[in-house]
Coordinates of C-alpha atoms and ligand atoms in Angstrom, one line a residue:
M1 CA 16.5 64.7 103.9
L2 CA 17.2 67.5 101.4
P3 CA 15.3 67.1 98.2
C4 CA 17.5 65.7 95.5
C5 CA 17.2 67.0 91.9
A6 CA 14.7 64.8 90.0
V7 CA 15.8 66.0 86.6
R8 CA 19.5 65.8 86.0
T9 CA 20.3 68.8 83.9
C10 CA 23.9 67.9 84.5
H11 CA 25.6 71.2 84.9
V12 CA 28.0 71.7 87.7
L13 CA 26.4 74.5 89.5
V14 CA 23.2 72.6 89.7
L15 CA 25.1 69.6 91.1
V16 CA 26.6 71.7 93.7
L17 CA 23.3 72.9 94.9
C18 CA 21.4 69.6 94.6
L19 CA 23.6 66.9 95.7
S20 CA 23.7 67.4 99.4
A21 CA 22.1 64.2 100.4
A22 CA 22.5 63.4 104.0
E23 CA 20.3 65.1 106.5
D24 CA 23.0 66.4 108.8
F25 CA 25.6 67.1 106.2
D26 CA 25.3 70.2 104.0
W27 CA 27.6 70.3 101.0
T28 CA 27.6 74.0 100.7
K29 CA 28.3 74.8 104.3
N30 CA 31.6 72.9 104.3
D31 CA 32.7 74.1 101.0
R32 CA 36.4 73.9 100.1
G33 CA 39.1 74.0 102.8
S34 CA 37.3 73.3 106.1
F35 CA 38.5 70.1 107.8
Y36 CA 35.9 67.5 108.9
Y37 CA 36.7 65.4 112.0
G38 CA 35.0 62.0 111.9
T39 CA 35.4 58.4 111.0
F40 CA 34.7 56.2 108.0
P41 CA 32.0 53.5 108.1
A42 CA 32.9 50.3 109.9
G43 CA 34.5 47.8 107.4
F44 CA 35.9 50.6 105.2
S45 CA 38.8 49.0 103.3
W46 CA 42.2 50.7 103.3
G47 CA 44.8 49.7 100.8
A48 CA 47.7 50.6 98.5
G49 CA 48.4 49.8 94.9
S50 CA 50.9 48.9 92.2
S51 CA 50.9 47.5 88.7
A52 CA 52.9 44.7 87.1
Y53 CA 55.1 46.7 84.6
Q54 CA 55.7 49.5 87.0
T55 CA 57.1 47.3 89.8
E56 CA 57.8 43.7 89.0
G57 CA 60.9 43.9 86.9
A58 CA 62.0 40.5 85.6
W59 CA 60.9 41.5 82.2
D60 CA 62.4 38.6 80.4
K61 CA 62.5 36.0 83.2
D62 CA 60.9 32.6 83.6
G63 CA 59.3 32.5 80.2
K64 CA 57.6 35.8 80.2
G65 CA 56.7 37.2 76.8
L66 CA 57.2 40.8 75.6
S67 CA 54.7 43.4 76.3
I68 CA 54.2 46.6 74.4
W69 CA 55.8 48.5 77.3
D70 CA 59.0 46.3 77.1
V71 CA 59.3 47.2 73.4
F72 CA 58.3 50.9 73.8
S73 CA 60.6 51.6 76.7
H74 CA 63.6 50.0 74.8
R75 CA 63.2 52.5 72.0
K76 CA 65.5 55.4 72.4
G77 CA 63.9 58.7 73.2
K78 CA 60.5 57.4 74.3
I79 CA 61.0 57.5 78.1
L80 CA 62.8 60.2 80.1
Q81 CA 66.4 59.3 80.3
N82 CA 65.7 56.1 78.4
D83 CA 64.6 54.4 81.6
T84 CA 62.9 51.0 81.3
G85 CA 60.9 48.8 83.6
D86 CA 63.4 45.9 83.0
S87 CA 64.2 45.5 86.7
S88 CA 62.2 48.3 88.4
C89 CA 61.5 47.5 92.1
Q90 CA 62.2 43.8 91.5
G91 CA 58.8 43.1 93.0
Y92 CA 58.9 39.7 91.2
Y93 CA 61.6 38.6 93.7
K94 CA 60.3 40.4 96.8
I95 CA 56.8 39.1 97.6
K96 CA 57.5 38.5 101.3
E97 CA 59.5 41.8 101.8
D98 CA 56.7 43.9 100.2
I99 CA 54.0 42.1 102.1
S100 CA 55.8 43.0 105.3
L101 CA 55.6 46.7 104.2
M102 CA 51.9 46.3 103.7
K103 CA 51.6 44.7 107.2
E104 CA 53.5 47.6 108.7
L105 CA 50.8 49.9 107.2
K106 CA 48.1 47.5 108.4
L107 CA 46.5 47.5 105.0
D108 CA 43.2 45.8 104.4
H109 CA 43.7 45.3 100.7
Y110 CA 46.5 45.4 98.1
R111 CA 45.8 46.2 94.5
F112 CA 48.2 44.7 91.9
S113 CA 47.9 43.8 88.3
I114 CA 48.5 40.5 86.4
S115 CA 50.9 40.8 83.5
W116 CA 49.2 39.2 80.5
P117 CA 52.4 38.2 78.7
R118 CA 53.8 36.8 81.9
I119 CA 51.2 34.1 81.9
M120 CA 50.4 34.0 78.2
P121 CA 53.6 35.0 76.5
T122 CA 52.1 35.7 73.1
G123 CA 48.7 36.8 74.5
I124 CA 47.0 33.8 72.9
K125 CA 46.0 30.9 75.1
S126 CA 46.3 28.2 72.5
D127 CA 50.0 29.2 71.9
H128 CA 51.2 28.7 75.4
V129 CA 50.4 29.2 79.1
N130 CA 53.4 29.9 81.2
E131 CA 53.1 28.0 84.5
K132 CA 56.0 29.8 86.0
G133 CA 54.1 33.1 85.6
I134 CA 51.0 31.6 87.2
K135 CA 53.1 30.3 90.1
Y136 CA 54.3 33.9 90.8
Y137 CA 50.8 35.2 91.1
D138 CA 49.7 32.1 93.1
E139 CA 52.4 32.9 95.6
L140 CA 51.6 36.5 95.8
I141 CA 47.9 35.9 96.4
D142 CA 48.5 33.1 98.9
N143 CA 50.9 35.3 100.9
L144 CA 48.5 38.2 100.9
L145 CA 45.7 36.0 102.2
E146 CA 48.0 34.4 104.8
N147 CA 48.5 37.9 106.1
K148 CA 44.9 38.8 105.9
I149 CA 45.3 41.3 103.1
T150 CA 42.5 41.1 100.5
P151 CA 43.9 40.9 96.9
I152 CA 42.3 43.2 94.3
A153 CA 43.6 42.1 90.9
T154 CA 43.6 44.2 87.8
L155 CA 43.6 42.2 84.6
Y156 CA 45.0 44.9 82.3
H157 CA 47.3 47.7 83.5
W158 CA 48.5 48.6 80.0
D159 CA 51.0 45.7 79.3
L160 CA 49.5 44.2 76.2
P161 CA 51.4 41.3 74.7
Q162 CA 53.6 42.6 71.9
V163 CA 52.5 39.8 69.6
L164 CA 48.9 41.1 69.7
Q165 CA 50.1 44.6 68.8
E166 CA 52.2 43.4 65.9
K167 CA 49.7 40.9 64.5
Y168 CA 46.5 42.9 64.9
G169 CA 47.3 46.5 65.9
G170 CA 46.4 46.0 69.5
W171 CA 43.3 47.8 70.7
Q172 CA 42.6 49.1 67.2
N173 CA 41.4 45.7 66.4
I174 CA 38.1 44.1 67.5
S175 CA 39.9 40.7 68.0
M176 CA 41.3 42.0 71.3
V177 CA 37.9 41.4 72.8
N178 CA 38.1 37.7 72.5
Y179 CA 41.8 37.5 73.3
F180 CA 41.3 39.5 76.4
N181 CA 38.4 37.4 77.4
E182 CA 40.4 34.2 77.1
F183 CA 43.1 35.7 79.3
A184 CA 40.6 36.9 81.9
N185 CA 38.9 33.5 81.8
L186 CA 42.2 31.8 82.6
C187 CA 42.7 34.2 85.5
F188 CA 39.3 33.4 86.9
E189 CA 39.9 29.7 86.5
R190 CA 43.3 29.7 88.2
F191 CA 43.0 32.5 90.8
G192 CA 39.3 33.1 91.2
N193 CA 39.0 30.7 94.1
R194 CA 41.1 33.2 96.1
V195 CA 40.6 36.6 94.4
K196 CA 37.2 38.1 94.9
Y197 CA 37.7 41.6 93.5
W198 CA 38.5 41.9 89.8
I199 CA 39.3 45.0 87.8
T200 CA 39.1 44.4 84.1
L201 CA 40.8 47.5 82.7
N202 CA 42.9 50.1 84.4
N203 CA 42.3 53.7 83.2
P204 CA 41.3 52.9 79.6
W205 CA 41.2 56.7 79.0
S206 CA 45.0 56.8 79.2
V207 CA 45.4 53.7 77.0
A208 CA 43.2 55.2 74.4
V209 CA 44.4 58.8 74.4
E210 CA 48.1 58.4 75.3
G211 CA 48.6 55.1 73.5
Y212 CA 46.7 55.7 70.3
E213 CA 46.2 59.5 70.0
T214 CA 49.2 61.4 71.3
G215 CA 51.6 58.4 71.2
E216 CA 53.3 59.3 74.5
H217 CA 52.6 55.8 75.8
A218 CA 52.9 52.4 74.3
P219 CA 52.2 51.4 71.6
G220 CA 53.1 55.0 70.6
L221 CA 50.6 55.5 67.8
K222 CA 49.4 58.9 66.7
L223 CA 46.1 58.3 65.1
R224 CA 44.6 61.7 65.9
G225 CA 40.9 62.1 66.0
T226 CA 40.1 58.4 65.5
G227 CA 42.6 56.1 67.2
A228 CA 41.5 56.9 70.8
Y229 CA 37.8 56.4 70.0
R230 CA 38.4 53.1 68.3
A231 CA 40.6 51.8 71.1
A232 CA 38.1 52.9 73.7
H233 CA 35.2 51.2 71.8
H234 CA 37.0 47.9 71.8
M235 CA 38.0 48.2 75.4
I236 CA 34.5 48.8 76.5
K237 CA 33.3 45.8 74.6
A238 CA 36.2 43.7 76.0
H239 CA 35.3 44.8 79.5
A240 CA 31.7 43.9 79.0
K241 CA 32.5 40.5 77.6
V242 CA 34.8 39.7 80.6
W243 CA 32.0 40.8 83.0
H244 CA 29.6 38.5 81.3
T245 CA 32.0 35.6 81.3
Y246 CA 32.4 36.0 85.0
D247 CA 28.7 36.4 85.5
T248 CA 27.7 33.3 83.6
K249 CA 30.6 31.0 84.3
W250 CA 32.2 31.8 87.6
R251 CA 30.1 34.0 89.8
G252 CA 28.0 31.2 91.1
K253 CA 31.0 29.3 92.4
Q254 CA 33.4 32.1 93.2
K255 CA 31.1 34.8 94.5
G256 CA 33.4 37.6 93.5
L257 CA 32.8 41.1 92.0
V258 CA 34.0 42.5 88.7
G259 CA 34.5 46.2 88.1
I260 CA 36.5 48.6 86.0
S261 CA 38.9 51.3 87.2
L262 CA 38.3 54.7 85.5
S263 CA 40.5 57.7 86.0
G264 CA 39.3 61.2 85.8
D265 CA 40.1 64.7 86.8
W266 CA 37.4 67.0 88.1
G267 CA 36.6 69.9 85.9
E268 CA 35.4 73.1 87.6
P269 CA 33.9 76.0 85.6
V270 CA 36.1 79.0 85.6
D271 CA 33.1 81.2 86.0
I272 CA 30.2 79.5 87.8
S273 CA 27.8 82.2 86.6
N274 CA 28.7 81.6 83.0
Q275 CA 26.5 78.9 81.3
K276 CA 29.1 78.3 78.6
D277 CA 31.8 77.5 81.2
I278 CA 29.4 75.3 83.2
E279 CA 28.7 73.3 80.1
A280 CA 32.4 73.2 79.1
A281 CA 33.3 71.8 82.6
E282 CA 30.5 69.2 82.3
R283 CA 31.9 68.2 78.9
Y284 CA 35.4 67.9 80.3
V285 CA 34.2 65.3 82.8
Q286 CA 31.9 63.5 80.3
F287 CA 34.8 63.2 77.8
Y288 CA 36.9 61.8 80.6
I289 CA 35.1 59.4 83.0
G290 CA 31.8 59.6 81.2
W291 CA 33.2 58.3 78.0
F292 CA 33.5 54.8 79.6
A293 CA 31.1 55.0 82.6
T294 CA 28.1 56.1 80.6
P295 CA 28.1 53.1 78.2
I296 CA 28.7 50.8 81.1
F297 CA 26.0 52.2 83.3
H298 CA 23.5 53.5 80.7
G299 CA 24.4 51.6 77.5
D300 CA 25.7 54.3 75.2
Y301 CA 28.2 57.2 75.0
P302 CA 27.3 60.5 76.7
Q303 CA 25.0 62.6 74.5
V304 CA 27.4 65.5 74.5
M305 CA 30.2 63.3 73.0
K306 CA 27.9 62.0 70.3
D307 CA 26.8 65.6 69.5
F308 CA 30.2 67.2 69.5
I309 CA 32.2 64.5 67.6
G310 CA 29.3 63.9 65.2
R311 CA 29.0 67.6 64.4
K312 CA 32.8 68.0 63.9
S313 CA 33.0 64.9 61.8
A314 CA 30.3 66.3 59.5
Q315 CA 32.1 69.6 59.3
Q316 CA 35.1 67.7 58.1
G317 CA 33.1 66.2 55.4
L318 CA 33.0 62.7 56.8
G319 CA 30.0 60.5 56.1
T320 CA 29.9 59.1 59.7
S321 CA 31.0 60.2 63.1
R322 CA 34.6 59.5 64.2
L323 CA 33.0 58.2 67.4
P324 CA 31.9 54.6 66.8
T325 CA 28.4 53.5 67.5
F326 CA 26.9 50.6 69.5
S327 CA 24.1 48.6 67.9
S328 CA 21.0 48.2 70.1
Q329 CA 22.1 44.7 70.9
E330 CA 25.5 45.9 72.0
K331 CA 24.0 48.6 74.1
S332 CA 22.1 46.2 76.2
Y333 CA 25.1 43.8 76.4
V334 CA 27.3 46.6 77.7
K335 CA 24.8 48.2 80.0
G336 CA 25.0 47.1 83.7
T337 CA 28.4 45.4 83.4
C338 CA 29.8 46.7 86.6
D339 CA 29.6 45.3 90.1
F340 CA 31.7 48.1 91.5
L341 CA 33.3 51.2 90.0
G342 CA 37.0 51.8 90.6
I343 CA 37.9 55.5 90.6
G344 CA 41.4 56.8 90.1
H345 CA 41.7 60.4 90.8
F346 CA 44.6 62.8 91.3
T347 CA 43.8 66.4 90.3
T348 CA 41.4 69.1 89.1
R349 CA 41.3 71.7 86.3
Y350 CA 39.4 74.9 85.8
I351 CA 37.6 74.8 82.5
T352 CA 36.4 77.4 80.1
Q353 CA 34.7 77.3 76.8
K354 CA 37.0 77.5 73.8
N355 CA 36.0 76.8 70.2
Y356 CA 38.2 74.9 67.8
Q357 CA 37.6 74.9 64.1
S358 CA 37.5 71.4 62.6
G359 CA 39.3 71.4 59.3
H360 CA 40.5 68.4 57.3
G361 CA 43.2 66.5 59.2
S362 CA 43.1 68.8 62.2
S363 CA 40.7 66.8 64.4
S364 CA 41.7 65.3 67.7
Y365 CA 40.2 64.2 70.9
F366 CA 41.3 67.4 72.5
T367 CA 39.9 69.8 70.0
D368 CA 36.6 67.8 69.8
R369 CA 35.8 69.0 73.4
D370 CA 35.9 72.7 72.6
L371 CA 37.3 73.8 75.9
A372 CA 40.5 75.1 77.6
E373 CA 42.0 73.8 80.8
L374 CA 43.4 76.2 83.4
V375 CA 45.1 75.9 86.8
D376 CA 45.2 78.1 89.8
P377 CA 48.8 79.2 90.3
R378 CA 48.2 78.9 94.1
W379 CA 47.5 75.2 93.9
P380 CA 50.4 73.2 95.3
D381 CA 52.1 71.0 92.6
P382 CA 54.9 69.2 94.3
G383 CA 55.6 66.5 91.7
S384 CA 54.3 65.6 88.3
E385 CA 53.7 68.5 86.0
W386 CA 50.0 67.7 85.7
L387 CA 49.3 67.0 89.3
Y388 CA 48.0 69.9 91.4
S389 CA 46.6 69.3 94.8
V390 CA 43.0 70.3 94.8
P391 CA 41.2 68.2 97.4
W392 CA 37.7 69.6 97.1
G393 CA 37.6 68.5 93.4
F394 CA 37.7 64.9 94.7
R395 CA 34.5 65.3 96.6
R396 CA 32.8 66.9 93.6
L397 CA 33.9 64.1 91.3
L398 CA 32.6 61.5 93.7
N399 CA 29.2 63.3 94.0
F400 CA 29.1 63.6 90.2
V401 CA 29.5 59.8 89.9
K402 CA 26.8 59.3 92.5
A403 CA 24.4 61.5 90.6
Q404 CA 25.2 60.3 87.1
Y405 CA 25.3 56.5 87.6
R406 CA 22.7 56.0 90.4
N407 CA 25.1 55.8 93.3
P408 CA 27.2 52.7 92.4
M409 CA 29.5 50.9 94.8
I410 CA 32.8 52.7 94.5
Y411 CA 36.3 51.7 95.4
V412 CA 38.9 54.4 95.0
T413 CA 41.6 52.5 93.1
E414 CA 44.2 55.2 92.8
N415 CA 44.9 58.5 94.6
G416 CA 48.2 60.0 95.6
V417 CA 51.0 62.4 94.8
S418 CA 54.5 62.3 93.4
E419 CA 57.6 64.3 94.1
K420 CA 60.2 65.5 91.7
I421 CA 63.2 66.5 93.6
M422 CA 66.9 66.0 93.1
C423 CA 67.6 65.3 96.8
T424 CA 66.2 62.2 98.4
E425 CA 63.5 63.3 100.9
L426 CA 61.8 60.9 103.1
C427 CA 60.2 63.6 105.2
D428 CA 57.4 64.1 102.6
D429 CA 55.1 66.5 104.5
W430 CA 53.4 67.6 101.2
R431 CA 52.3 64.0 100.7
I432 CA 51.0 63.8 104.2
Q433 CA 49.0 66.9 103.5
Y434 CA 47.7 65.5 100.2
Y435 CA 46.6 62.2 101.8
K436 CA 45.1 64.0 104.8
D437 CA 43.1 66.4 102.7
Y438 CA 42.0 64.1 99.9
T439 CA 40.9 61.3 102.3
N440 CA 39.0 64.0 104.3
E441 CA 37.2 65.1 101.1
M442 CA 36.3 61.4 100.5
L443 CA 34.9 61.2 104.0
K444 CA 32.8 64.3 103.3
A445 CA 31.6 62.6 100.1
I446 CA 30.6 59.6 102.1
K447 CA 28.7 61.8 104.4
D448 CA 27.0 63.3 101.3
G449 CA 25.8 59.8 100.6
V450 CA 28.3 58.6 98.1
N451 CA 28.8 54.8 98.3
V452 CA 32.6 54.6 98.7
R453 CA 33.7 51.3 100.2
G454 CA 37.4 51.4 100.0
Y455 CA 40.5 53.6 99.3
T456 CA 43.8 52.7 97.6
A457 CA 46.8 54.9 98.1
W458 CA 48.8 55.2 94.9
S459 CA 51.4 53.8 95.3
L460 CA 53.0 51.4 97.8
L461 CA 56.4 51.9 96.3
D462 CA 58.2 54.4 94.1
K463 CA 58.2 52.8 90.7
F464 CA 58.5 53.2 86.9
E465 CA 56.3 56.1 86.1
W466 CA 55.7 55.4 82.4
D467 CA 57.1 58.0 80.0
E468 CA 58.5 59.9 83.0
G469 CA 60.7 56.9 83.9
Y470 CA 61.9 57.0 87.5
S471 CA 61.9 60.7 87.8
E472 CA 58.5 60.9 89.5
R473 CA 58.1 59.1 92.8
F474 CA 54.6 58.3 94.0
G475 CA 55.6 55.8 96.7
L476 CA 54.8 55.7 100.3
Y477 CA 58.1 53.8 100.4
Y478 CA 61.2 55.2 98.8
V479 CA 63.0 52.8 96.5
D480 CA 66.7 53.2 96.0
F481 CA 67.0 52.3 92.3
R482 CA 70.7 53.0 92.2
N483 CA 71.3 50.1 94.5
K484 CA 71.1 46.7 92.8
N485 CA 69.0 45.3 95.7
T486 CA 66.4 48.1 95.3
P487 CA 66.0 48.5 99.1
R488 CA 62.8 50.2 100.3
Y489 CA 62.7 53.0 103.0
P490 CA 59.6 54.3 104.6
K491 CA 58.7 58.0 104.0
A492 CA 57.0 59.9 106.7
S493 CA 53.7 59.4 104.9
V494 CA 53.8 55.7 105.9
Q495 CA 53.5 56.7 109.5
Y496 CA 50.7 59.1 108.7
Y497 CA 48.7 56.9 106.5
K498 CA 49.0 54.1 109.1
R499 CA 47.4 56.4 111.6
I500 CA 44.5 57.3 109.3
I501 CA 44.0 53.5 108.8
S502 CA 44.2 52.5 112.5
S503 CA 41.8 55.3 113.5
N504 CA 39.6 54.6 110.4
G505 CA 39.6 58.4 109.8
F506 CA 40.2 61.5 111.8
P507 CA 39.0 61.2 115.4
N508 CA 39.6 64.7 116.7
Q509 CA 41.8 67.7 116.2
R510 CA 44.2 67.2 119.0
E511 CA 45.1 63.6 118.0
V512 CA 45.3 64.4 114.3
E513 CA 47.6 67.3 114.8
N514 CA 50.0 65.1 116.7
W515 CA 50.2 62.6 113.9
K516 CA 52.2 64.8 111.6
R517 CA 54.7 65.6 114.3
K518 CA 55.2 62.0 115.1
A519 CA 55.5 61.0 111.5
T520 CA 58.3 63.5 110.8
E521 CA 60.1 62.5 114.0
T522 CA 60.5 58.9 112.7
C523 CA 61.4 59.9 109.2
S524 CA 64.5 61.8 110.2
S525 CA 66.1 58.6 111.3
S526 CA 65.2 56.9 108.1
N527 CA 66.7 59.8 106.3
Q528 CA 69.9 59.3 108.1
L529 CA 70.0 55.6 107.3
L530 CA 69.4 56.4 103.6
A531 CA 72.0 59.2 103.6
A532 CA 74.6 56.8 105.1
E533 CA 73.7 54.2 102.4
E534 CA 74.0 56.8 99.7
Q535 CA 77.3 58.0 101.0
R536 CA 78.6 54.5 100.9
S537 CA 77.5 54.0 97.3
T538 CA 78.8 57.4 96.3
A539 CA 82.2 56.5 97.7
A540 CA 82.1 53.2 95.8
N541 CA 81.3 55.1 92.6
I542 CA 84.2 57.5 93.1
L543 CA 86.5 54.6 93.5
R544 CA 85.2 53.0 90.3
L545 CA 85.5 56.2 88.3
I546 CA 89.0 56.9 89.5
H547 CA 90.0 53.5 88.2
D548 CA 88.2 54.0 84.9
P549 CA 90.2 56.3 82.6
L550 CA 87.3 56.7 80.1
T551 CA 85.1 58.3 82.7
S552 CA 83.2 61.1 81.1
H553 CA 82.7 64.5 82.6
M554 CA 78.9 63.9 82.5
E555 CA 79.3 60.7 84.5
M556 CA 81.3 62.5 87.0
V557 CA 78.6 65.1 87.4
T558 CA 75.6 62.7 87.6
E559 CA 77.3 59.9 89.6
V560 CA 79.4 62.0 92.0
V561 CA 78.5 65.6 92.2
V562 CA 74.8 65.3 92.3
P563 CA 74.7 62.4 94.9
T564 CA 77.2 64.2 97.0
V565 CA 75.2 67.4 97.0
C566 CA 72.1 65.3 97.7
T567 CA 73.7 63.5 100.6
L568 CA 74.8 66.8 102.1
C569 CA 71.3 68.2 101.7
I570 CA 69.7 65.2 103.4
L571 CA 72.2 65.4 106.3
L572 CA 71.6 69.1 106.7
S573 CA 67.8 68.7 106.6
A574 CA 68.1 65.9 109.2
V575 CA 70.1 68.1 111.5
F576 CA 67.8 71.0 111.0
L577 CA 64.8 68.8 111.8
M578 CA 66.3 67.4 114.9
F579 CA 67.0 71.0 115.9
L580 CA 63.4 72.0 115.3
L581 CA 62.1 69.0 117.2
R582 CA 64.3 69.7 120.2
R583 CA 63.0 73.3 120.3
H584 CA 59.5 72.1 119.9
N585 CA 59.8 69.7 122.9
Ligands
NOJ1 C1 47.4 56.3 86.6 C2 48.0 55.0 86.2 O1 47.1 54.0 86.3 C3 49.2 54.7 87.1 O2 49.9 53.6 86.6 C4 50.1 55.9 87.3 O3 51.2 55.6 88.1 C5 49.3 57.0 87.9 N1 48.3 57.4 87.0 C6 50.2 58.3 88.1 O4 50.5 58.8 86.9

């Protein structure tokens, strides 16, 4: 066994040198790029995920109350092309259909979230509990279990009841702690006999920063320099309270686990021989995942956050830090409230030191960190603007978590890649590559000694991608949103992910190389099927437009020209692929 660093000085270079844990697996030897053939531990759980607002639709059906996302997405100009999640994938009506997709993949688990306003329309239990909403989740859970798929339920994936926002200011207000606890308690009571994996909050970083600092997400507040820290403080307390409720009231009977899902990019120093860059990269990760994980595992915020925000607040002439503090009682209440840690991870940044002056009114979460983010222009970036494929960053992040929080049990709760292309493309070879490389880095991390128990591909279906609307598609399955029935079509990555699952990893080079060829073979026929369907709906649109004298030029372009070009491009790529495959055989 290689000696592990006793004193954690926390900078990245030291991590790289010290973290190689397993005897036969040297971190530095296999650095970046090389592929590791091997399998995951027996019992490793493979899954896919979704969230309520992103997939369910049925936003105002069967007694559901409004969430902050219903209201936010209905405001003009907030979401790209003014898309909304009103009907989305219609998951609310498609339990059986979607479970058959999961079965096709042979998933061990499915991660979904419970919409708070669907089962408590105002967010307050004493107002009303909506039995129809409960029935929907009952059915979903029962169907999953009947098909031997383990449900992993998230209690909060961003859809706060609107009433709580309007009455109290949402997560700016401490009263959310009790309201969230009441909601969680009801979920434990009604579903806990069948759900054994609970995630309290999904990606609180995003809720805090994008919901209360930049305002890009619901509720759209721009409380720079304070809003995010306050929201985060209340969310951490809410998480802890729910964990204690489960621990004292339900764990004995139900024997489940309660965790939290934290998202974070990896931050790599631009220059690994420059101490300032090393510290800036460390800060980047501490301000991301450490912001939430450090209180939960160690009882307080990372020292570096306290130092930086405290100093900058003083420079602004404030009497106290903009970062709230925990009392000693609160510290011990919050510490240790995690049975497993959910990790959502998508990408990496290079980080360098950059100073920001803190003047009156100019403070923000971003300037508090004193750093700049960079990307390598050679990194592939097939979809979302922020998402570069940097697989080796995943292994580093997982090792960071192991070192910082005493090797907790980890479930990867989100990992995946989007596409942003005009033409429908089911032959998603870049997604295949992404999943292959990222899961391989996760395998290396497990060999390093990181305690990863499961992996959740994000996402099962294309869906509403928050402020980007439907323009970014993360799904393993393509969803045709232009068709009222929102049919699903498998992308090539379905076949590929399925093989990773059935082999529980990457058995040997010959076999793995075959997977990609086989996956793209099947997708060309799905492509044809979808192209035919699109042709049919384009023809129907043309007929409709001909009969409508008020048809605008723009409509003509978006509803006729673009789809026609897309259809042609799919057909051409299908023909080209068939040609390539013939030659290959
Ligand atoms: C994290 C969020 O939890 C999820 O809802 C979203 O789809 C992904 N990031 C991709 O942006």
